Amino acid sequence: MIKLAKWIHSKINKTSQPLTREAIDAYQLVKLREIIDFCREKSPFYCRHLKGFSGKQIATLEDLSDFPFTTSQDIRDNSLQFLCVSQDEIQRVVTLQTSGTTGNPKRLYFTRQDLELSIDFFAHAMSDFVHAGEKVLILLPGEKPNSVGDLIAKGLERIQVKGLIHGPVRDPARTAEEIKSQQPACLIGIPTQVLRLARTQHIPRGIIRNVILTTDYVPIAIVSALEKIWGCQVFNHYGMTEMGLGGGVECGVGYGVRGSRFGVRGEKMSLSPHLLPLPPLHLREADLHVEVIDPDTGEAKPDGELAEIVFTTLTRNGMPLIRYRTGDIARFLPEPCHCGTVLKRLERVQGRLDNRGQIGADILSMADLDEALFPIPNLLDFQAVMTEESALQIFLYVKNNSPDSQTLTQVQDALRRIPSLSNMTSAGLEIRIDFSKTNRHNTGAEKRVIRKGHSEAPF
Ligand SMILES: [Zn+2]
């Protein structure tokens, strides 16, 4: 059994009885009742928000669907009113500023106990990927106490693994030097930044065994490129600040199944990545109850259907969230996992609801562009803008900053193969491709989106 599942077992059930799905559901039901009562009593926001629901009790997990959602806007408008504790008990405040949105930033508050839950999660989630005595290079912000990099390093320390906080990749040559001198068995980083590192620097195969990609959509095209270049295994961690940073991690055991079809060690791929079964994630089900709902109607979707992820925190103290709408699209997979766990399997997140361009019935997502363009070997990054005059402008950042006609042809071919984009061009959408001349690149501080508006060069 994977170590993450053992940890969840130990949190849910102190006996040596095998963990069952029924035991997890029963535990979550008790925790949901507790957290709803706690929020009603302590949080001014939820006291108002749940006013009409004061008599409601949750007899089954399905009854949670009677309760209202919490949105990103609710947090922006009322962040302090979410608090269930006094401000003196808050150890860390995370402020999230989203580009293109006006008004208040989103603030999330954590107590010492909340941060401890995150550290404990990172310790156990990482123990499936690294062993005592090894090193992990953390390519995420970690300078501030209790920032994500710092919490991961604290978690690693508990399993006798050295977490080296490097920060986001700003200078790939310097990051490569650190990898060669420190020899970390594992990297944790932002997908496009790690790709850039792999495509621009020579790092001998055999140093990096595992790469964990996080903070944004993880394109299969990037996973495949990293596996090929470094001969490593690549896993997806899903989480967000609102979840308490850690959410879930791809099943390490399921990898063997994927690897055999995935062309893992640089072998030739026999199938298009789009046709491959996607590796599932297991969630920290002792701390989070996750639902998948229809974004238009708000109704629960059955396992197997793609829809929006909504979660409720079960164990958070400072700022618990009830039915928080993430805007992320994914689905639960009904079949049991190869690792033998009873934890649910969440398919890799497919992108975001607000991250799409639409013309008529045709929808183009950033994920479509990522999967089409990142297989191009010379490409390091790109940005896409849907302009007001019905054009899709794509700015490409390529290796050595040297655009060539072969890359341009590859980009045009790749775009032509996206069905929704073909329909859009038939309907009059113009595609403009520009190579970026400057050396600025995505710092990873924001999620990559198809922006709307003007077509100025973003790099
Ligand atoms: Zn599994």
PDB file of C-alpha atoms in Angstrom, residues 288-403:
ATOM      1  CA  LEU A 288     -10.508  17.283   2.489  1.00  0.00           C
ATOM      2  CA  HIS A 289     -13.910  16.206   1.244  1.00  0.00           C
ATOM      3  CA  VAL A 290     -13.973  16.606  -2.519  1.00  0.00           C
ATOM      4  CA  GLU A 291     -17.026  16.777  -4.778  1.00  0.00           C
ATOM      5  CA  VAL A 292     -17.285  17.107  -8.544  1.00  0.00           C
ATOM      6  CA  ILE A 293     -20.217  19.282  -9.617  1.00  0.00           C
ATOM      7  CA  ASP A 294     -21.827  20.563 -12.784  1.00  0.00           C
ATOM      8  CA  PRO A 295     -20.581  24.179 -12.978  1.00  0.00           C
ATOM      9  CA  ASP A 296     -23.853  25.398 -14.494  1.00  0.00           C
ATOM     10  CA  THR A 297     -26.439  23.626 -12.347  1.00  0.00           C
ATOM     11  CA  GLY A 298     -24.362  23.004  -9.206  1.00  0.00           C
ATOM     12  CA  GLU A 299     -25.521  19.377  -9.153  1.00  0.00           C
ATOM     13  CA  ALA A 300     -23.255  16.460  -8.298  1.00  0.00           C
ATOM     14  CA  LYS A 301     -21.730  14.624 -11.249  1.00  0.00           C
ATOM     15  CA  PRO A 302     -21.258  10.856 -11.125  1.00  0.00           C
ATOM     16  CA  ASP A 303     -17.781   9.332 -11.169  1.00  0.00           C
ATOM     17  CA  GLY A 304     -16.383   9.307 -14.674  1.00  0.00           C
ATOM     18  CA  GLU A 305     -17.834  12.671 -15.719  1.00  0.00           C
ATOM     19  CA  LEU A 306     -15.700  15.787 -16.089  1.00  0.00           C
ATOM     20  CA  ALA A 307     -16.850  18.768 -14.057  1.00  0.00           C
ATOM     21  CA  GLU A 308     -15.734  21.305 -11.471  1.00  0.00           C
ATOM     22  CA  ILE A 309     -13.867  20.341  -8.303  1.00  0.00           C
ATOM     23  CA  VAL A 310     -15.416  21.599  -5.073  1.00  0.00           C
ATOM     24  CA  PHE A 311     -13.884  20.867  -1.672  1.00  0.00           C
ATOM     25  CA  THR A 312     -14.632  21.254   2.020  1.00  0.00           C
ATOM     26  CA  THR A 313     -11.814  21.400   4.554  1.00  0.00           C
ATOM     27  CA  LEU A 314     -12.416  18.849   7.334  1.00  0.00           C
ATOM     28  CA  THR A 315      -9.688  19.700   9.809  1.00  0.00           C
ATOM     29  CA  ARG A 316      -8.744  23.367   9.324  1.00  0.00           C
ATOM     30  CA  ASN A 317      -9.082  25.665  12.269  1.00  0.00           C
ATOM     31  CA  GLY A 318      -8.304  29.260  11.276  1.00  0.00           C
ATOM     32  CA  MET A 319     -10.266  29.594   8.053  1.00  0.00           C
ATOM     33  CA  PRO A 320     -12.195  26.451   7.129  1.00  0.00           C
ATOM     34  CA  LEU A 321     -13.926  26.466   3.749  1.00  0.00           C
ATOM     35  CA  ILE A 322     -17.256  24.794   2.991  1.00  0.00           C
ATOM     36  CA  ARG A 323     -17.958  23.693  -0.597  1.00  0.00           C
ATOM     37  CA  TYR A 324     -15.302  25.937  -2.116  1.00  0.00           C
ATOM     38  CA  ARG A 325     -15.517  26.145  -5.918  1.00  0.00           C
ATOM     39  CA  THR A 326     -12.045  25.746  -7.391  1.00  0.00           C
ATOM     40  CA  GLY A 327     -12.824  26.368 -11.075  1.00  0.00           C
ATOM     41  CA  ASP A 328     -10.617  23.335 -11.839  1.00  0.00           C
ATOM     42  CA  ILE A 329     -11.980  20.651 -14.130  1.00  0.00           C
ATOM     43  CA  ALA A 330     -11.461  16.958 -13.380  1.00  0.00           C
ATOM     44  CA  ARG A 331     -13.317  13.738 -12.683  1.00  0.00           C
ATOM     45  CA  PHE A 332     -13.221  10.812 -10.315  1.00  0.00           C
ATOM     46  CA  LEU A 333     -12.361   7.533 -11.973  1.00  0.00           C
ATOM     47  CA  PRO A 334     -14.694   4.715 -10.900  1.00  0.00           C
ATOM     48  CA  GLU A 335     -12.266   1.792 -11.260  1.00  0.00           C
ATOM     49  CA  PRO A 336     -10.068   0.757  -8.303  1.00  0.00           C
ATOM     50  CA  CYS A 337      -6.408   1.807  -8.343  1.00  0.00           C
ATOM     51  CA  HIS A 338      -3.527  -0.542  -9.168  1.00  0.00           C
ATOM     52  CA  CYS A 339      -1.949   0.263  -5.804  1.00  0.00           C
ATOM     53  CA  GLY A 340      -4.837  -1.476  -4.035  1.00  0.00           C
ATOM     54  CA  THR A 341      -5.950   1.532  -1.999  1.00  0.00           C
ATOM     55  CA  VAL A 342      -9.559   2.393  -1.221  1.00  0.00           C
ATOM     56  CA  LEU A 343      -8.734   6.093  -1.655  1.00  0.00           C
ATOM     57  CA  LYS A 344     -10.600   7.671  -4.552  1.00  0.00           C
ATOM     58  CA  ARG A 345      -8.823   8.284  -7.841  1.00  0.00           C
ATOM     59  CA  LEU A 346      -9.003  11.799  -9.183  1.00  0.00           C
ATOM     60  CA  GLU A 347      -7.949  12.040 -12.788  1.00  0.00           C
ATOM     61  CA  ARG A 348      -5.306  14.651 -13.516  1.00  0.00           C
ATOM     62  CA  VAL A 349      -6.858  18.136 -13.552  1.00  0.00           C
ATOM     63  CA  GLN A 350      -7.743  19.115 -17.118  1.00  0.00           C
ATOM     64  CA  GLY A 351      -7.521  22.878 -16.790  1.00  0.00           C
ATOM     65  CA  ARG A 352      -9.707  25.681 -15.545  1.00  0.00           C
ATOM     66  CA  LEU A 353     -13.205  26.836 -16.354  1.00  0.00           C
ATOM     67  CA  ASP A 354     -12.123  30.456 -16.712  1.00  0.00           C
ATOM     68  CA  ASN A 355      -9.185  29.589 -18.909  1.00  0.00           C
ATOM     69  CA  ARG A 356     -10.794  29.094 -22.280  1.00  0.00           C
ATOM     70  CA  GLY A 357     -11.475  30.884 -25.503  1.00  0.00           C
ATOM     71  CA  GLN A 358     -14.827  30.218 -27.101  1.00  0.00           C
ATOM     72  CA  ILE A 359     -16.259  30.876 -30.549  1.00  0.00           C
ATOM     73  CA  GLY A 360     -19.762  29.498 -31.068  1.00  0.00           C
ATOM     74  CA  ALA A 361     -19.830  25.978 -29.687  1.00  0.00           C
ATOM     75  CA  ASP A 362     -16.059  25.533 -30.032  1.00  0.00           C
ATOM     76  CA  ILE A 363     -13.922  25.842 -26.933  1.00  0.00           C
ATOM     77  CA  LEU A 364     -10.150  26.196 -26.976  1.00  0.00           C
ATOM     78  CA  SER A 365      -8.365  25.650 -23.675  1.00  0.00           C
ATOM     79  CA  MET A 366      -4.821  26.442 -22.644  1.00  0.00           C
ATOM     80  CA  ALA A 367      -4.469  22.696 -22.042  1.00  0.00           C
ATOM     81  CA  ASP A 368      -5.229  22.077 -25.763  1.00  0.00           C
ATOM     82  CA  LEU A 369      -2.478  24.503 -26.736  1.00  0.00           C
ATOM     83  CA  ASP A 370      -0.041  23.058 -24.168  1.00  0.00           C
ATOM     84  CA  GLU A 371      -0.491  19.487 -25.370  1.00  0.00           C
ATOM     85  CA  ALA A 372      -0.169  20.534 -29.023  1.00  0.00           C
ATOM     86  CA  LEU A 373       2.823  22.862 -28.700  1.00  0.00           C
ATOM     87  CA  PHE A 374       5.086  21.550 -25.924  1.00  0.00           C
ATOM     88  CA  PRO A 375       6.148  18.426 -27.866  1.00  0.00           C
ATOM     89  CA  ILE A 376       8.057  20.810 -30.205  1.00  0.00           C
ATOM     90  CA  PRO A 377      11.660  20.326 -29.053  1.00  0.00           C
ATOM     91  CA  ASN A 378      12.795  23.918 -29.541  1.00  0.00           C
ATOM     92  CA  LEU A 379       9.897  25.464 -27.627  1.00  0.00           C
ATOM     93  CA  LEU A 380      10.512  26.666 -24.061  1.00  0.00           C
ATOM     94  CA  ASP A 381       7.329  28.581 -23.345  1.00  0.00           C
ATOM     95  CA  PHE A 382       4.496  30.453 -25.002  1.00  0.00           C
ATOM     96  CA  GLN A 383       1.660  32.768 -24.202  1.00  0.00           C
ATOM     97  CA  ALA A 384      -1.700  33.057 -25.933  1.00  0.00           C
ATOM     98  CA  VAL A 385      -4.004  36.042 -26.269  1.00  0.00           C
ATOM     99  CA  MET A 386      -7.514  36.008 -27.729  1.00  0.00           C
ATOM    100  CA  THR A 387      -7.782  39.546 -29.103  1.00  0.00           C
ATOM    101  CA  GLU A 388     -10.885  41.645 -29.473  1.00  0.00           C
ATOM    102  CA  GLU A 389     -10.619  41.610 -33.262  1.00  0.00           C
ATOM    103  CA  SER A 390     -11.091  37.830 -33.398  1.00  0.00           C
ATOM    104  CA  ALA A 391      -7.489  36.739 -33.577  1.00  0.00           C
ATOM    105  CA  LEU A 392      -5.520  34.239 -31.551  1.00  0.00           C
ATOM    106  CA  GLN A 393      -2.087  35.684 -30.999  1.00  0.00           C
ATOM    107  CA  ILE A 394       0.597  33.237 -29.876  1.00  0.00           C
ATOM    108  CA  PHE A 395       3.955  34.474 -28.587  1.00  0.00           C
ATOM    109  CA  LEU A 396       6.605  31.789 -28.652  1.00  0.00           C
ATOM    110  CA  TYR A 397       9.776  31.717 -26.627  1.00  0.00           C
ATOM    111  CA  VAL A 398      12.280  29.320 -28.173  1.00  0.00           C
ATOM    112  CA  LYS A 399      15.649  27.812 -27.329  1.00  0.00           C
ATOM    113  CA  ASN A 400      18.650  30.146 -27.809  1.00  0.00           C
ATOM    114  CA  ASN A 401      16.133  32.813 -28.743  1.00  0.00           C
ATOM    115  CA  SER A 402      16.628  31.802 -32.369  1.00  0.00           C
ATOM    116  CA  PRO A 403      13.385  31.383 -34.272  1.00  0.00           C
TER     117      PRO A 403
END
